Amino acid sequence: MKGFPVCLLAIFLGGCATMQPGKPTVSILVDLDPASVDRTVIVESITADKEGRLYLPDRVTGNILRVDPKSPKPTVDARIAAREIKGKKVNAAASGLAFNAQGDLFIAVGPFTEVVRVRGADLNAQKPGTAQTFATGTAGANGIVFDRQGNLYVSGGASGIVYRVGPNGGAAQSSVQIEKFSRTLPDGKAQQAIVANGVEFDSKGNLYVADTARGAVWKIEMAAGGKAGKPVILAQSPLLEGADGLAFDGGGKLWVTANERNAIVTVTMDGKVEEIAKNGSKGPLEFPGNIVFVGNTAYVNNFDTPRRDNMDANGKTALDGIGASIAQIKP
Ligand SMILES: [Ca+2]
Ligand SMILES: [Ca+2]
């Protein structure tokens, strides 16, 4: 009843739902490994194409999974082949992914220190395409995002570097440096040192970087021509510990997954942090990795890493809950 007077007023102003302060609902769209809860599929990130279909790279197989929310049965639409590096087989273990304006899909692959590309025409469940090298020299490649000029920005994890790659790919250049930092998790043992994780642009072309280690979001103003300003902290809060993926909603509010807290929080442009959803180890959020909006619905990949609030009562595994999956958040 708390929102009732506001809602009554809103009826006269022509709307009600958007005025209601009620919490959004979180549920599971699809279990990506229905026979298991034990990481036979591992998805660290999610994105959507222009038609609203969802894409997630599976670290176990190198498959790029596609899920249409209207009929959520995953298909394999492309693959990232494992490589032999220094005599050892190295799996792609892909992280962030993003489409460019032309509809080609780009995927950050930390173990290759590369960003790879699948052409839009090769995203095909009947004949899955194979990813090819697009950008090199991106050590710790994690989150990726395009600016409006078609330049690709790639976060470098614990190094704090955000790389920049032109629209034609090639060797990455350092664009932004977030100061290094490390935090000890509440177990007193695990160290969290990733300061450049999820990356996102706002409508004005400013860059935002999720700082997992500090529990913070950085803002970087970008001058015309792409020169980056000095990073400033937009928000820092215990609610943001484990900050991983970022996405703006239609109202210009930044949504952040706080992976190690099994939580989703929002950050306003004046730095106010608010918790939207949080749960224990049983889900529906299980170490949420990234977030993407399709209309008013947000989709989140459950990375399901056994850490902090996502661990079972035994403090070692994350076997309760559903495991690798996509959670949906509806207003
Ligand atoms: Ca499962
Ligand atoms: Ca789990």
Short mmCIF file of C-alpha atoms and ligand atoms in Angstrom, two decimals:
data_model
loop_
_atom_site.label_atom_id
_atom_site.label_comp_id
_atom_site.label_asym_id
_atom_site.label_seq_id
_atom_site.Cartn_x
_atom_site.Cartn_y
_atom_site.Cartn_z
CA MET A 1 0.00 0.00 0.00
CA LYS A 2 3.01 2.26 0.40
CA GLY A 3 2.93 3.36 -3.22
CA PHE A 4 -0.82 3.89 -3.38
CA PRO A 5 -1.10 7.72 -3.21
CA VAL A 6 1.66 8.05 -5.83
CA CYS A 7 -0.12 5.49 -7.99
CA LEU A 8 -3.49 7.28 -7.64
CA LEU A 9 -1.84 10.50 -8.75
CA ALA A 10 -0.13 8.64 -11.57
CA ILE A 11 -3.48 7.41 -12.91
CA PHE A 12 -4.47 11.02 -13.49
CA LEU A 13 -1.10 11.68 -15.10
CA GLY A 14 -1.60 8.75 -17.42
CA GLY A 15 0.57 5.96 -16.01
CA CYS A 16 0.86 3.74 -13.00
CA ALA A 17 3.33 0.88 -13.41
CA THR A 18 6.37 3.09 -13.87
CA MET A 19 5.51 5.08 -10.74
CA GLN A 20 5.25 2.02 -8.51
CA PRO A 21 8.38 1.49 -6.41
CA GLY A 22 7.82 -2.29 -6.27
CA LYS A 23 10.79 -4.61 -6.76
CA PRO A 24 11.18 -6.41 -10.09
CA THR A 25 10.80 -10.19 -10.15
CA VAL A 26 13.70 -12.56 -10.88
CA SER A 27 13.07 -16.00 -12.38
CA ILE A 28 14.91 -18.58 -14.51
CA LEU A 29 14.40 -18.35 -18.29
CA VAL A 30 16.35 -21.52 -19.10
CA ASP A 31 18.66 -24.05 -17.46
CA LEU A 32 21.68 -24.38 -19.78
CA ASP A 33 22.66 -27.80 -18.38
CA PRO A 34 19.35 -29.46 -17.41
CA ALA A 35 20.98 -32.76 -16.41
CA SER A 36 23.44 -31.12 -14.02
CA VAL A 37 24.02 -28.43 -11.37
CA ASP A 38 27.79 -28.93 -11.51
CA ARG A 39 29.27 -26.69 -14.21
CA THR A 40 29.11 -28.98 -17.25
CA VAL A 41 28.36 -25.65 -18.96
CA ILE A 42 30.08 -22.44 -17.78
CA VAL A 43 28.86 -19.07 -19.05
CA GLU A 44 30.68 -15.92 -17.92
CA SER A 45 28.79 -13.39 -20.04
CA ILE A 46 25.69 -12.64 -22.15
CA THR A 47 24.67 -10.26 -24.92
CA ALA A 48 21.71 -9.79 -27.28
CA ASP A 49 21.38 -9.15 -31.01
CA LYS A 50 19.05 -6.60 -32.61
CA GLU A 51 16.22 -9.17 -32.68
CA GLY A 52 16.52 -9.68 -28.91
CA ARG A 53 18.06 -13.15 -29.10
CA LEU A 54 20.63 -13.96 -26.42
CA TYR A 55 24.20 -15.22 -26.92
CA LEU A 56 26.51 -16.84 -24.37
CA PRO A 57 29.92 -18.49 -24.87
CA ASP A 58 30.36 -21.81 -23.05
CA ARG A 59 33.82 -22.05 -21.52
CA VAL A 60 33.71 -25.86 -21.36
CA THR A 61 33.09 -26.59 -25.06
CA GLY A 62 33.93 -23.29 -26.81
CA ASN A 63 30.39 -23.27 -28.22
CA ILE A 64 28.55 -19.98 -28.70
CA LEU A 65 25.00 -20.67 -27.48
CA ARG A 66 21.98 -18.79 -28.79
CA VAL A 67 18.71 -18.56 -26.87
CA ASP A 68 15.53 -16.94 -28.16
CA PRO A 69 13.63 -15.83 -25.03
CA LYS A 70 10.33 -16.52 -26.82
CA SER A 71 11.28 -20.20 -27.23
CA PRO A 72 14.23 -20.70 -24.91
CA LYS A 73 15.90 -23.84 -26.21
CA PRO A 74 19.66 -23.25 -26.72
CA THR A 75 21.27 -23.85 -30.12
CA VAL A 76 24.98 -23.82 -30.98
CA ASP A 77 25.45 -21.08 -33.59
CA ALA A 78 29.27 -20.79 -33.65
CA ARG A 79 32.39 -22.18 -32.01
CA ILE A 80 35.72 -20.98 -30.67
CA ALA A 81 38.28 -23.72 -31.26
CA ALA A 82 40.76 -24.66 -28.54
CA ARG A 83 44.40 -23.88 -29.40
CA GLU A 84 47.78 -25.36 -28.75
CA ILE A 85 49.88 -22.79 -26.90
CA LYS A 86 53.44 -23.71 -25.86
CA GLY A 87 52.68 -27.39 -26.41
CA LYS A 88 49.51 -27.39 -24.28
CA LYS A 89 45.85 -27.50 -25.29
CA VAL A 90 44.20 -24.26 -24.16
CA ASN A 91 40.40 -23.90 -24.09
CA ALA A 92 38.91 -20.60 -25.20
CA ALA A 93 37.37 -19.86 -21.74
CA ALA A 94 35.60 -16.85 -23.25
CA SER A 95 34.42 -13.85 -21.26
CA GLY A 96 32.55 -10.76 -22.55
CA LEU A 97 30.90 -10.57 -25.94
CA ALA A 98 29.32 -7.81 -28.03
CA PHE A 99 27.85 -7.15 -31.47
CA ASN A 100 29.05 -4.32 -33.68
CA ALA A 101 26.62 -2.22 -35.74
CA GLN A 102 27.06 -4.59 -38.71
CA GLY A 103 25.84 -7.59 -36.68
CA ASP A 104 29.19 -9.39 -36.33
CA LEU A 105 29.82 -10.97 -32.91
CA PHE A 106 33.03 -10.34 -30.94
CA ILE A 107 34.20 -12.39 -27.97
CA ALA A 108 36.97 -11.68 -25.43
CA VAL A 109 39.21 -14.70 -24.90
CA GLY A 110 41.59 -14.12 -21.99
CA PRO A 111 43.68 -17.30 -22.43
CA PHE A 112 44.44 -16.29 -26.06
CA THR A 113 45.05 -12.60 -25.09
CA GLU A 114 42.73 -11.87 -28.02
CA VAL A 115 39.30 -10.76 -29.08
CA VAL A 116 37.87 -13.11 -31.72
CA ARG A 117 35.10 -12.48 -34.26
CA VAL A 118 32.29 -14.46 -35.86
CA ARG A 119 30.70 -12.79 -38.89
CA GLY A 120 26.93 -12.32 -38.61
CA ALA A 121 26.39 -14.57 -41.64
CA ASP A 122 28.26 -17.39 -39.86
CA LEU A 123 25.97 -17.41 -36.79
CA ASN A 124 23.99 -20.40 -37.92
CA ALA A 125 22.68 -23.36 -35.92
CA GLN A 126 22.64 -25.54 -39.08
CA LYS A 127 26.27 -24.73 -39.93
CA PRO A 128 28.00 -23.11 -36.92
CA GLY A 129 30.77 -20.68 -37.88
CA THR A 130 34.26 -20.66 -36.34
CA ALA A 131 35.63 -17.58 -34.57
CA GLN A 132 38.75 -15.96 -36.01
CA THR A 133 41.30 -13.56 -34.48
CA PHE A 134 40.18 -9.91 -34.54
CA ALA A 135 42.35 -8.10 -31.98
CA THR A 136 45.62 -9.11 -30.32
CA GLY A 137 47.58 -7.99 -27.26
CA THR A 138 44.58 -7.84 -24.91
CA ALA A 139 46.04 -9.54 -21.83
CA GLY A 140 43.31 -10.61 -19.38
CA ALA A 141 40.60 -9.74 -21.96
CA ASN A 142 37.32 -9.70 -20.05
CA GLY A 143 34.52 -7.17 -20.77
CA ILE A 144 34.07 -5.63 -24.22
CA VAL A 145 31.95 -2.81 -25.66
CA PHE A 146 31.84 -0.74 -28.86
CA ASP A 147 31.69 3.06 -28.95
CA ARG A 148 29.52 4.85 -31.49
CA GLN A 149 32.46 5.17 -33.91
CA GLY A 150 32.91 1.39 -33.98
CA ASN A 151 36.02 1.28 -31.78
CA LEU A 152 36.18 -1.70 -29.45
CA TYR A 153 37.09 -1.27 -25.76
CA VAL A 154 38.40 -4.32 -23.89
CA SER A 155 38.93 -4.49 -20.13
CA GLY A 156 42.07 -6.23 -18.92
CA GLY A 157 41.08 -7.47 -15.44
CA ALA A 158 43.67 -7.16 -12.67
CA SER A 159 46.03 -5.04 -14.81
CA GLY A 160 43.47 -2.22 -14.71
CA ILE A 161 44.05 -1.50 -18.39
CA VAL A 162 41.17 -0.84 -20.77
CA TYR A 163 42.40 -1.42 -24.32
CA ARG A 164 41.13 0.26 -27.46
CA VAL A 165 41.01 -1.40 -30.89
CA GLY A 166 39.94 0.31 -34.12
CA PRO A 167 37.03 -0.96 -36.28
CA ASN A 168 39.43 -3.05 -38.41
CA GLY A 169 41.00 -4.88 -35.48
CA GLY A 170 44.70 -5.60 -35.04
CA ALA A 171 47.00 -4.76 -32.13
CA ALA A 172 45.22 -3.23 -29.13
CA GLN A 173 46.40 0.04 -27.56
CA SER A 174 46.07 0.98 -23.89
CA SER A 175 43.37 3.66 -23.49
CA VAL A 176 42.49 3.81 -19.78
CA GLN A 177 44.36 2.78 -16.62
CA ILE A 178 42.37 1.96 -13.48
CA GLU A 179 44.65 1.92 -10.45
CA LYS A 180 45.40 -1.61 -9.24
CA PHE A 181 43.85 -2.84 -6.00
CA SER A 182 43.21 -6.11 -4.18
CA ARG A 183 40.58 -7.02 -1.57
CA THR A 184 40.52 -10.03 0.77
CA LEU A 185 37.14 -11.78 0.68
CA PRO A 186 35.24 -12.44 3.97
CA ASP A 187 36.68 -15.99 4.11
CA GLY A 188 39.99 -14.29 4.93
CA LYS A 189 41.80 -16.19 2.17
CA ALA A 190 40.61 -15.45 -1.38
CA GLN A 191 41.96 -12.31 -3.03
CA GLN A 192 39.90 -10.28 -5.46
CA ALA A 193 42.15 -8.17 -7.69
CA ILE A 194 40.04 -7.52 -10.82
CA VAL A 195 39.68 -3.74 -11.13
CA ALA A 196 38.66 -3.55 -14.83
CA ASN A 197 35.79 -5.94 -15.47
CA GLY A 198 32.47 -5.03 -17.19
CA VAL A 199 32.51 -2.01 -19.52
CA GLU A 200 29.63 0.06 -20.90
CA PHE A 201 29.02 3.44 -22.58
CA ASP A 202 26.21 5.83 -21.73
CA SER A 203 24.22 7.68 -24.40
CA LYS A 204 26.67 10.63 -24.20
CA GLY A 205 29.70 8.45 -24.92
CA ASN A 206 31.14 8.28 -21.38
CA LEU A 207 32.73 4.96 -20.44
CA TYR A 208 31.90 3.05 -17.22
CA VAL A 209 34.08 0.30 -15.76
CA ALA A 210 33.01 -2.21 -13.09
CA ASP A 211 35.69 -2.58 -10.39
CA THR A 212 35.17 -6.00 -8.83
CA ALA A 213 37.96 -5.58 -6.28
CA ARG A 214 36.97 -2.17 -4.84
CA GLY A 215 33.22 -2.72 -5.15
CA ALA A 216 32.98 0.36 -7.35
CA VAL A 217 32.05 1.78 -10.74
CA TRP A 218 34.44 4.15 -12.50
CA LYS A 219 33.40 6.82 -15.01
CA ILE A 220 35.72 7.99 -17.79
CA GLU A 221 34.80 10.95 -19.96
CA MET A 222 35.86 10.43 -23.54
CA ALA A 223 36.88 13.47 -25.59
CA ALA A 224 36.07 13.73 -29.30
CA GLY A 225 38.61 11.58 -31.10
CA GLY A 226 38.50 8.98 -28.33
CA LYS A 227 41.06 10.37 -25.87
CA ALA A 228 40.14 9.13 -22.41
CA GLY A 229 39.91 11.46 -19.42
CA LYS A 230 41.11 10.55 -15.93
CA PRO A 231 38.97 7.81 -14.33
CA VAL A 232 36.83 8.99 -11.41
CA ILE A 233 34.82 6.78 -9.03
CA LEU A 234 31.09 7.25 -9.71
CA ALA A 235 30.06 4.98 -6.82
CA GLN A 236 31.71 2.70 -4.27
CA SER A 237 29.71 0.57 -1.84
CA PRO A 238 29.75 -2.80 -0.03
CA LEU A 239 26.65 -3.49 -2.19
CA LEU A 240 28.94 -3.37 -5.24
CA GLU A 241 31.47 -5.95 -4.00
CA GLY A 242 31.85 -8.35 -6.90
CA ALA A 243 30.71 -5.74 -9.49
CA ASP A 244 30.98 -7.60 -12.80
CA GLY A 245 28.61 -6.74 -15.68
CA LEU A 246 26.98 -3.39 -16.49
CA ALA A 247 23.96 -2.31 -18.54
CA PHE A 248 21.83 0.83 -18.78
CA ASP A 249 18.06 0.55 -18.59
CA GLY A 250 15.75 2.71 -20.72
CA GLY A 251 15.69 5.40 -18.01
CA GLY A 252 19.47 5.88 -17.96
CA LYS A 253 20.06 4.01 -14.70
CA LEU A 254 23.07 1.69 -14.59
CA TRP A 255 22.40 -1.91 -13.52
CA VAL A 256 25.31 -3.88 -12.08
CA THR A 257 25.69 -7.56 -11.26
CA ALA A 258 27.45 -8.07 -7.92
CA ASN A 259 28.65 -11.60 -8.60
CA GLU A 260 30.07 -12.69 -5.27
CA ARG A 261 26.97 -11.32 -3.44
CA ASN A 262 24.40 -13.06 -5.73
CA ALA A 263 22.87 -9.62 -6.21
CA ILE A 264 21.80 -7.01 -8.77
CA VAL A 265 22.18 -3.35 -7.83
CA THR A 266 21.52 -0.08 -9.61
CA VAL A 267 23.67 3.05 -9.70
CA THR A 268 22.26 6.48 -10.56
CA MET A 269 24.32 9.07 -12.41
CA ASP A 270 24.76 10.96 -9.12
CA GLY A 271 26.27 7.83 -7.56
CA LYS A 272 23.36 6.49 -5.50
CA VAL A 273 23.50 2.68 -5.10
CA GLU A 274 20.36 0.59 -4.53
CA GLU A 275 19.84 -3.16 -4.27
CA ILE A 276 17.31 -4.59 -6.74
CA ALA A 277 17.58 -8.29 -5.98
CA LYS A 278 19.66 -10.61 -3.83
CA ASN A 279 19.38 -14.27 -2.85
CA GLY A 280 21.31 -17.06 -1.16
CA SER A 281 23.12 -19.94 -2.81
CA LYS A 282 19.94 -21.62 -4.14
CA GLY A 283 19.22 -18.90 -6.73
CA PRO A 284 17.64 -17.69 -8.92
CA LEU A 285 20.84 -15.56 -9.04
CA GLU A 286 23.93 -17.82 -8.85
CA PHE A 287 27.09 -15.71 -9.19
CA PRO A 288 25.49 -13.42 -11.83
CA GLY A 289 28.08 -12.52 -14.48
CA ASN A 290 26.70 -10.03 -16.96
CA ILE A 291 23.42 -8.29 -17.74
CA VAL A 292 21.71 -7.19 -20.95
CA PHE A 293 18.41 -5.44 -21.54
CA VAL A 294 15.92 -6.43 -24.24
CA GLY A 295 13.18 -3.84 -23.87
CA ASN A 296 12.26 -3.64 -20.18
CA THR A 297 13.46 -7.16 -19.38
CA ALA A 298 17.00 -7.75 -18.16
CA TYR A 299 18.74 -11.07 -18.80
CA VAL A 300 21.58 -12.28 -16.59
CA ASN A 301 23.92 -15.25 -17.05
CA ASN A 302 24.50 -17.38 -13.97
CA PHE A 303 28.26 -18.06 -13.94
CA ASP A 304 27.76 -20.14 -10.74
CA THR A 305 31.31 -19.81 -9.41
CA PRO A 306 31.65 -21.39 -5.93
CA ARG A 307 32.58 -18.22 -4.05
CA ARG A 308 31.24 -16.16 -1.13
CA ASP A 309 27.40 -15.94 -1.05
CA ASN A 310 27.02 -18.52 -3.86
CA MET A 311 28.66 -21.35 -1.91
CA ASP A 312 26.77 -24.25 -0.36
CA ALA A 313 26.64 -24.67 3.39
CA ASN A 314 29.81 -26.79 3.12
CA GLY A 315 31.71 -23.67 2.02
CA LYS A 316 33.40 -25.49 -0.88
CA THR A 317 30.96 -26.06 -3.75
CA ALA A 318 27.98 -24.36 -5.42
CA LEU A 319 25.89 -27.47 -6.07
CA ASP A 320 22.61 -26.17 -4.74
CA GLY A 321 20.47 -24.17 -7.15
CA ILE A 322 20.19 -24.78 -10.90
CA GLY A 323 23.73 -24.08 -12.10
CA ALA A 324 24.56 -22.53 -15.50
CA SER A 325 21.42 -20.71 -16.62
CA ILE A 326 19.85 -17.44 -17.72
CA ALA A 327 17.87 -15.44 -15.17
CA GLN A 328 15.30 -12.89 -16.31
CA ILE A 329 14.33 -9.76 -14.40
CA LYS A 330 10.94 -8.31 -15.26
CA PRO A 331 9.67 -4.97 -14.00
CA CA B 1 21.48 -27.18 -14.50
CA CA B 2 24.71 -23.44 -7.94
#
